[in-house]
Amino acid sequence: MSFKLFQAYILLTFFRPVELFMPELGELRPMLWLWLLAVITSVVAAAAKKEAGARPIHFKLIFGLWALIGVSKLLSPWSGGTMEAISDFSTSSMLFLLAALNLTTLERLKSTMNAVVLAMLLNCVFGIQAYHTGENMDKLVLRQTAPAHDNDDPSTMPDLKTVIPALDKSGWFLWRLKSVGFLADPNDFAQVLVMTLPMLWGAGWRPDRRLNNLVRVIAPGALMVYAIFLTQSRGALLGLASLLFFGVRKALGTTRTVLLLGSMVAVQLLGNMSGGREFSGKEKSAEERIESWVIGLDLLKRNPLFGAGYGNYLEYNYLTAHNSFVLCFAELGLLGYFVWMGLIVLTFKGLNRTLDQLPAGSPAWQTASLLRSSMVGYLTCAWFLSRTYGPALFFLLALCIGAWHCAVRSMPTHQVPAPLLSIDWRRDTLRLMGLTIFGVMLFVRSH
């Protein structure tokens, strides 16, 4: 019962039919009631089984991050919103906890990944329909003025009442696919699609079954890639490149993989996949991002321990950091950055240990491998997007931790290798903190 409620909640979190088709039901707060039922039944079930899909250290880190968010806000010049900050982060932290309570078996883990795949495919179908027909385009397509027309007279723009995104040849607008809820930004939508692609592969790919692979993997995958194309998210394109590089490098070799990536870049340039927005650091929005990173470094220098305070970045700059790592150390300081980065490092090392210790090709090994790819793709996008506290990140972390737990669970207690249980993450976290901060400083100075 608890897992079915959890699975329904996950499906409706990523695909939100109430907001899309029945907004009048929103006043009844159906998602809140479903969440409450899922939490209550999950806590009871976990207590009865005395099992959760995460270790105590994972819960300590998530609660530590929650506490530091409140402290950073309390110690900042804008301390009045401390409780609001804690409440705001509760969406992500509670999603993490709910997933950690339920993802205790490999079957549950795979079923949850399949629910995410189904939800994102539905988002793609309705989003692409909106782009090509105009139906629900106010909810599923974002209109932005194209860079070439930023300074033009608005009175000369086309009549928006008659414009369908796919048929618009005026060149005035960028039409960017999105969804609703926490995927209402095209970049968020594209980032989660990048995260979902490896899960799609795991859900449907079967060796030597061509028709099955065509219907269940290749065609849906092409649909997702097309949706990413329609988001015109440059960060997502780099996320796709990272998936491709790490996913096929062993099969093709490094040289062939690099050539394939080069071909993808050429296709991107010819197809104008970024909507005329360059990847160059001299492009206007890229320059603004670099300037924002300078602000982030300055905020860290001003208050190295607790930062500028959760949600306060925009008090110092009109743009957000456009980098999840910069946003974290700027708002939460080194203490918050250590906890946030520590959760990521611990999770990633758990996946690596799983892949090292399990027989290659076993079900638990395959699931861990796919989730590691999802994490690589997501974090690549996160380097260019301010998604430090987003629900998708913490849900993905819970999935990856669940994969580690299932790997341990799949072995008899007396045969579990010690390296799989003992993970030294603190030293690597400090190293990665220094590396990312130094990398941002180096990039800023070079531009």
XYZ file of C-alpha atoms in Angstrom:
447
model
C 0.000 0.000 0.000
C 2.702 2.488 0.988
C 4.780 1.843 -2.128
C 1.775 2.150 -4.455
C 0.948 5.532 -2.923
C 4.575 6.576 -3.257
C 4.678 5.467 -6.892
C 1.467 7.374 -7.660
C 2.928 10.444 -5.980
C 6.120 10.237 -8.059
C 4.184 9.798 -11.305
C 1.954 12.801 -10.521
C 4.894 14.882 -9.313
C 6.654 14.665 -12.671
C 3.476 14.665 -14.787
C 0.798 16.950 -13.362
C -2.584 16.381 -15.056
C -4.428 18.507 -12.494
C -2.444 21.632 -13.388
C -2.632 20.839 -17.093
C -6.246 19.823 -17.543
C -8.165 20.393 -14.282
C -6.715 23.513 -12.605
C -10.007 24.090 -10.771
C -9.214 21.007 -8.648
C -6.044 22.676 -7.421
C -7.960 24.340 -4.592
C -8.564 20.882 -3.095
C -4.773 20.307 -2.846
C -4.865 16.697 -4.120
C -1.069 16.416 -4.248
C -0.756 17.507 -0.621
C -3.236 14.867 0.534
C -1.551 12.193 -1.564
C 1.818 13.201 -0.119
C 0.496 13.002 3.444
C -0.938 9.532 2.858
C 2.297 8.378 1.230
C 4.442 9.736 4.082
C 2.303 8.278 6.866
C 2.050 4.816 5.308
C 5.750 4.825 4.343
C 6.883 5.712 7.867
C 4.680 2.996 9.337
C 5.908 0.410 6.801
C 9.575 1.345 7.308
C 9.192 1.168 11.091
C 7.555 -2.239 10.845
C 10.284 -3.643 8.585
C 13.048 -1.679 10.338
C 14.544 -0.920 6.933
C 15.121 2.136 4.772
C 16.883 2.588 1.457
C 19.506 4.920 2.936
C 22.065 4.898 5.737
C 21.929 7.173 8.798
C 24.693 9.351 7.305
C 22.450 10.231 4.352
C 19.658 11.354 6.680
C 22.150 13.336 8.785
C 23.407 15.167 5.711
C 19.939 16.025 4.436
C 18.846 17.306 7.853
C 22.186 19.113 8.223
C 21.609 20.886 4.929
C 18.091 21.784 6.025
C 19.435 23.254 9.286
C 22.201 25.214 7.550
C 19.679 26.700 5.126
C 17.779 28.076 8.125
C 20.965 29.277 9.861
C 22.281 30.971 6.718
C 19.007 32.851 6.389
C 18.889 33.725 10.070
C 22.393 35.219 10.009
C 21.867 37.154 6.780
C 20.721 40.796 6.517
C 17.335 39.474 5.291
C 16.631 37.153 8.218
C 12.867 37.604 8.264
C 12.199 34.699 5.933
C 13.944 31.967 7.915
C 10.863 29.795 8.340
C 9.892 30.389 4.721
C 13.350 29.196 3.629
C 13.049 26.033 5.709
C 9.553 25.451 4.357
C 10.690 26.078 0.781
C 13.408 23.430 0.962
C 11.021 20.963 2.573
C 9.623 20.014 -0.860
C 12.995 18.632 -1.946
C 14.047 17.187 1.404
C 10.715 15.451 2.003
C 10.817 13.968 -1.487
C 14.269 12.595 -0.657
C 13.058 11.132 2.634
C 9.946 9.638 1.073
C 12.012 7.966 -1.638
C 14.599 6.729 0.867
C 11.866 5.048 2.913
C 10.439 3.217 -0.093
C 13.381 2.259 -2.312
C 14.417 -0.836 -0.419
C 14.384 -3.465 -3.185
C 15.631 -3.615 -6.746
C 12.099 -4.252 -8.011
C 10.843 -1.092 -6.315
C 13.768 0.899 -7.660
C 13.141 -0.212 -11.237
C 9.402 0.366 -10.906
C 10.010 3.917 -9.677
C 12.386 4.639 -12.546
C 9.731 3.353 -14.957
C 7.180 5.726 -13.401
C 9.533 8.669 -14.050
C 10.056 7.517 -17.643
C 6.298 7.283 -18.213
C 5.692 10.712 -16.684
C 8.366 12.390 -18.808
C 7.143 10.690 -21.977
C 3.654 12.036 -21.295
C 5.147 15.490 -20.778
C 6.949 15.180 -24.106
C 3.833 14.064 -25.972
C 1.633 16.892 -24.704
C 4.435 19.440 -25.004
C 5.235 18.551 -28.602
C 1.508 18.609 -29.391
C 1.298 22.115 -27.913
C 4.277 23.232 -29.978
C 2.805 21.974 -33.238
C -0.912 22.728 -32.712
C -1.022 25.576 -30.202
C -3.178 23.565 -27.774
C -2.198 24.368 -24.170
C 0.750 26.374 -25.497
C 0.241 28.957 -22.730
C 1.223 26.249 -20.222
C 3.666 24.149 -22.192
C 5.572 26.574 -24.416
C 7.545 29.615 -23.281
C 7.796 32.565 -25.673
C 10.945 34.690 -25.552
C 12.083 37.488 -27.829
C 14.906 36.293 -30.085
C 18.292 37.947 -29.422
C 18.293 39.528 -32.883
C 15.091 41.465 -32.021
C 15.889 42.540 -28.461
C 16.110 46.209 -29.448
C 13.441 46.273 -32.153
C 10.165 48.184 -31.985
C 7.583 45.880 -30.281
C 4.826 47.299 -32.467
C 6.322 45.502 -35.460
C 6.092 42.018 -33.929
C 3.559 39.521 -35.358
C 0.030 39.111 -34.024
C 0.495 36.632 -31.184
C -3.119 35.496 -31.293
C -2.570 33.703 -34.579
C 0.945 32.377 -33.995
C 1.521 28.644 -33.562
C 5.104 27.990 -32.420
C 5.952 25.375 -35.069
C 4.556 27.598 -37.855
C 6.173 30.844 -36.747
C 8.665 31.889 -39.441
C 8.973 35.517 -38.348
C 12.228 35.020 -36.435
C 10.925 37.276 -33.667
C 10.583 34.637 -30.980
C 12.236 31.707 -29.323
C 9.576 29.099 -28.594
C 10.873 26.856 -25.821
C 9.167 23.674 -24.649
C 8.485 23.297 -20.917
C 6.037 21.648 -18.550
C 4.301 22.702 -15.337
C 5.087 22.428 -11.635
C 8.811 22.361 -10.889
C 9.413 21.705 -14.611
C 7.858 25.018 -15.670
C 11.240 26.324 -16.828
C 12.558 24.955 -20.167
C 15.994 24.359 -18.646
C 14.512 22.348 -15.764
C 12.423 20.318 -18.181
C 15.414 19.594 -20.417
C 17.642 18.700 -17.461
C 15.186 16.113 -16.152
C 14.818 14.677 -19.658
C 18.602 14.234 -19.778
C 18.383 12.514 -16.381
C 15.598 10.228 -17.639
C 17.208 8.966 -20.850
C 19.413 6.329 -19.141
C 16.374 5.166 -17.151
C 14.497 4.699 -20.442
C 17.330 2.537 -21.708
C 17.181 0.369 -18.594
C 13.401 0.096 -18.735
C 13.147 -1.207 -22.277
C 16.398 -2.366 -23.868
C 16.642 -6.112 -24.471
C 19.612 -7.665 -26.329
C 18.786 -9.224 -29.713
C 15.169 -7.983 -29.659
C 15.164 -5.336 -32.356
C 11.440 -4.662 -32.561
C 11.151 -4.368 -28.788
C 14.127 -1.985 -28.670
C 12.728 0.103 -31.512
C 9.317 0.491 -29.884
C 10.311 0.728 -26.227
C 13.657 2.555 -26.381
C 14.667 4.070 -29.728
C 11.338 5.703 -30.614
C 10.633 7.082 -27.095
C 14.280 8.153 -26.834
C 14.017 10.039 -30.118
C 10.874 11.726 -28.785
C 12.748 12.843 -25.649
C 15.716 14.118 -27.657
C 13.350 16.065 -29.918
C 11.714 17.572 -26.830
C 15.166 18.577 -25.557
C 15.788 20.157 -28.963
C 12.568 22.165 -28.569
C 13.602 23.440 -25.112
C 16.614 25.120 -26.759
C 18.587 24.546 -23.563
C 22.329 24.804 -24.139
C 23.102 23.183 -20.794
C 20.974 20.176 -21.761
C 22.922 19.761 -25.000
C 26.112 19.507 -22.967
C 24.338 17.070 -20.644
C 23.455 14.923 -23.668
C 27.072 15.072 -24.786
C 28.234 13.862 -21.368
C 25.764 10.956 -21.494
C 27.007 10.012 -24.918
C 30.660 10.287 -23.971
C 30.446 8.155 -20.840
C 27.830 5.827 -22.260
C 29.469 4.786 -25.530
C 33.166 5.498 -24.961
C 33.885 1.888 -23.955
C 32.080 0.522 -26.990
C 33.424 2.986 -29.589
C 36.706 4.048 -28.040
C 37.701 7.580 -27.102
C 38.664 8.722 -30.624
C 35.431 7.607 -32.283
C 33.378 9.025 -29.421
C 35.068 12.424 -29.771
C 34.386 12.356 -33.511
C 30.741 11.515 -32.833
C 30.479 14.408 -30.365
C 32.018 16.693 -32.959
C 29.366 15.606 -35.430
C 26.682 16.395 -32.863
C 28.101 19.896 -32.416
C 28.077 20.394 -36.186
C 24.441 19.262 -36.370
C 23.625 21.637 -33.521
C 25.197 24.555 -35.341
C 23.497 23.712 -38.636
C 20.149 23.047 -36.972
C 20.317 26.125 -34.731
C 19.355 23.969 -31.720
C 20.118 26.744 -29.249
C 17.834 29.198 -30.966
C 20.583 31.511 -32.146
C 22.149 31.754 -28.692
C 25.863 31.092 -28.914
C 27.997 28.929 -26.645
C 30.780 31.523 -26.699
C 31.782 33.357 -23.536
C 31.509 36.599 -25.551
C 27.786 36.110 -26.161
C 25.650 38.480 -24.058
C 23.929 35.960 -21.798
C 27.223 34.090 -21.314
C 28.913 37.334 -20.291
C 26.116 37.968 -17.798
C 26.612 34.507 -16.331
C 30.350 35.086 -15.896
C 29.628 38.405 -14.203
C 27.184 36.588 -11.929
C 29.891 34.066 -11.000
C 32.071 37.008 -9.951
C 29.277 38.070 -7.592
C 29.105 34.530 -6.223
C 32.820 34.455 -5.457
C 32.537 37.864 -3.801
C 29.663 36.679 -1.586
C 31.751 33.684 -0.495
C 34.627 36.002 0.332
C 32.343 38.264 2.404
C 30.908 35.466 4.515
C 32.914 32.266 3.975
C 31.186 30.176 6.666
C 27.455 30.765 6.156
C 27.269 32.700 2.881
C 24.787 35.369 1.876
C 21.781 33.346 3.044
C 19.391 30.982 1.324
C 17.529 32.679 -1.511
C 19.445 35.950 -1.148
C 21.554 35.796 -4.304
C 19.131 38.025 -6.175
C 19.496 40.671 -3.470
C 23.042 41.209 -4.745
C 22.615 40.581 -8.459
C 19.719 40.907 -10.889
C 20.513 37.436 -12.282
C 20.857 34.168 -10.416
C 24.205 32.357 -10.463
C 23.378 30.088 -13.439
C 25.532 27.477 -11.717
C 24.276 25.179 -8.956
C 27.713 24.961 -7.353
C 28.274 28.726 -7.323
C 24.784 29.330 -5.959
C 25.411 26.870 -3.129
C 28.695 28.272 -1.830
C 27.527 31.855 -2.352
C 24.283 31.429 -0.367
C 25.276 28.758 2.186
C 29.007 29.367 2.572
C 31.627 26.661 2.986
C 29.668 24.834 5.689
C 26.562 24.458 3.562
C 28.659 23.710 0.493
C 30.428 20.897 2.371
C 27.146 19.243 3.357
C 25.565 19.675 -0.096
C 28.668 18.499 -1.923
C 29.198 15.735 0.627
C 25.794 14.253 -0.141
C 26.633 14.216 -3.853
C 30.132 12.771 -3.337
C 28.927 10.087 -0.929
C 26.176 9.089 -3.341
C 28.486 8.991 -6.345
C 31.131 6.990 -4.515
C 28.451 4.551 -3.393
C 27.539 3.960 -7.048
C 31.187 3.493 -7.990
C 31.724 0.998 -5.180
C 28.616 -0.860 -6.282
C 29.946 -1.150 -9.818
C 33.371 -2.240 -8.566
C 32.089 -4.931 -6.204
C 29.170 -6.486 -8.094
C 29.486 -8.861 -11.067
C 29.366 -6.856 -14.286
C 26.009 -7.266 -16.004
C 24.051 -8.333 -12.924
C 20.662 -6.589 -12.458
C 21.880 -4.461 -9.528
C 25.056 -3.565 -11.439
C 23.076 -2.502 -14.520
C 20.742 -0.318 -12.462
C 23.661 1.359 -10.684
C 25.396 1.964 -14.016
C 22.322 3.617 -15.532
C 21.768 5.817 -12.492
C 25.394 6.900 -12.533
C 24.873 8.018 -16.126
C 21.752 9.901 -15.046
C 23.732 11.622 -12.325
C 26.560 12.576 -14.699
C 24.089 14.067 -17.175
C 22.158 15.920 -14.486
C 25.245 17.399 -12.816
C 26.676 18.462 -16.173
C 23.517 20.487 -16.740
C 23.691 21.748 -13.138
C 27.025 23.418 -13.860
C 25.133 25.847 -16.091
C 21.832 26.068 -14.172
C 20.921 27.232 -10.659
C 19.277 24.026 -9.439
C 21.020 23.654 -6.071
C 17.858 22.925 -4.114
C 15.608 21.454 -6.817
C 13.385 18.410 -6.126
C 14.747 16.490 -9.126
C 18.300 16.529 -7.736
C 17.347 15.141 -4.341
C 15.026 12.573 -5.865
C 17.871 11.423 -8.138
C 20.195 11.208 -5.140
C 17.636 9.017 -3.358
C 17.421 6.734 -6.407
C 21.211 6.386 -6.512
C 21.434 5.713 -2.775
C 18.682 3.143 -3.224
C 20.824 1.415 -5.876
C 23.684 1.167 -3.388
C 21.321 -0.202 -0.726
C 19.957 -2.818 -3.134
C 23.501 -3.889 -4.008
C 24.292 -4.504 -0.344
C 20.939 -6.216 0.146
C 21.526 -8.543 -2.811
C 24.464 -10.204 -1.060
C 24.416 -12.560 1.910
C 25.456 -10.637 5.022
C 28.683 -12.583 5.486
C 29.708 -11.980 1.836
C 29.265 -8.193 1.663
C 32.723 -6.733 0.851
C 33.987 -4.212 3.389
C 34.680 -1.548 0.682
C 31.001 -1.577 -0.238
C 30.021 -0.630 3.307
C 32.824 1.742 4.315
C 32.918 4.816 2.103
C 35.360 7.601 2.962
C 33.715 10.678 1.457
C 34.897 13.637 3.562
C 38.364 14.015 2.073
C 37.073 13.753 -1.489
C 34.353 16.270 -0.683
C 36.924 18.827 0.495
C 39.007 18.191 -2.612
C 36.041 18.634 -4.924
C 34.988 21.798 -3.093
C 38.421 23.282 -3.680
C 38.504 22.095 -7.271
C 35.103 23.582 -8.181
C 35.786 26.924 -6.491
C 39.222 27.128 -8.119
C 37.681 26.155 -11.468
C 35.134 28.974 -11.241
C 37.869 31.458 -10.296
C 40.064 30.300 -13.171
C 37.214 30.525 -15.680
C 36.275 34.014 -14.494
C 39.837 35.289 -14.695
C 40.364 33.784 -18.140
C 37.364 35.766 -19.427
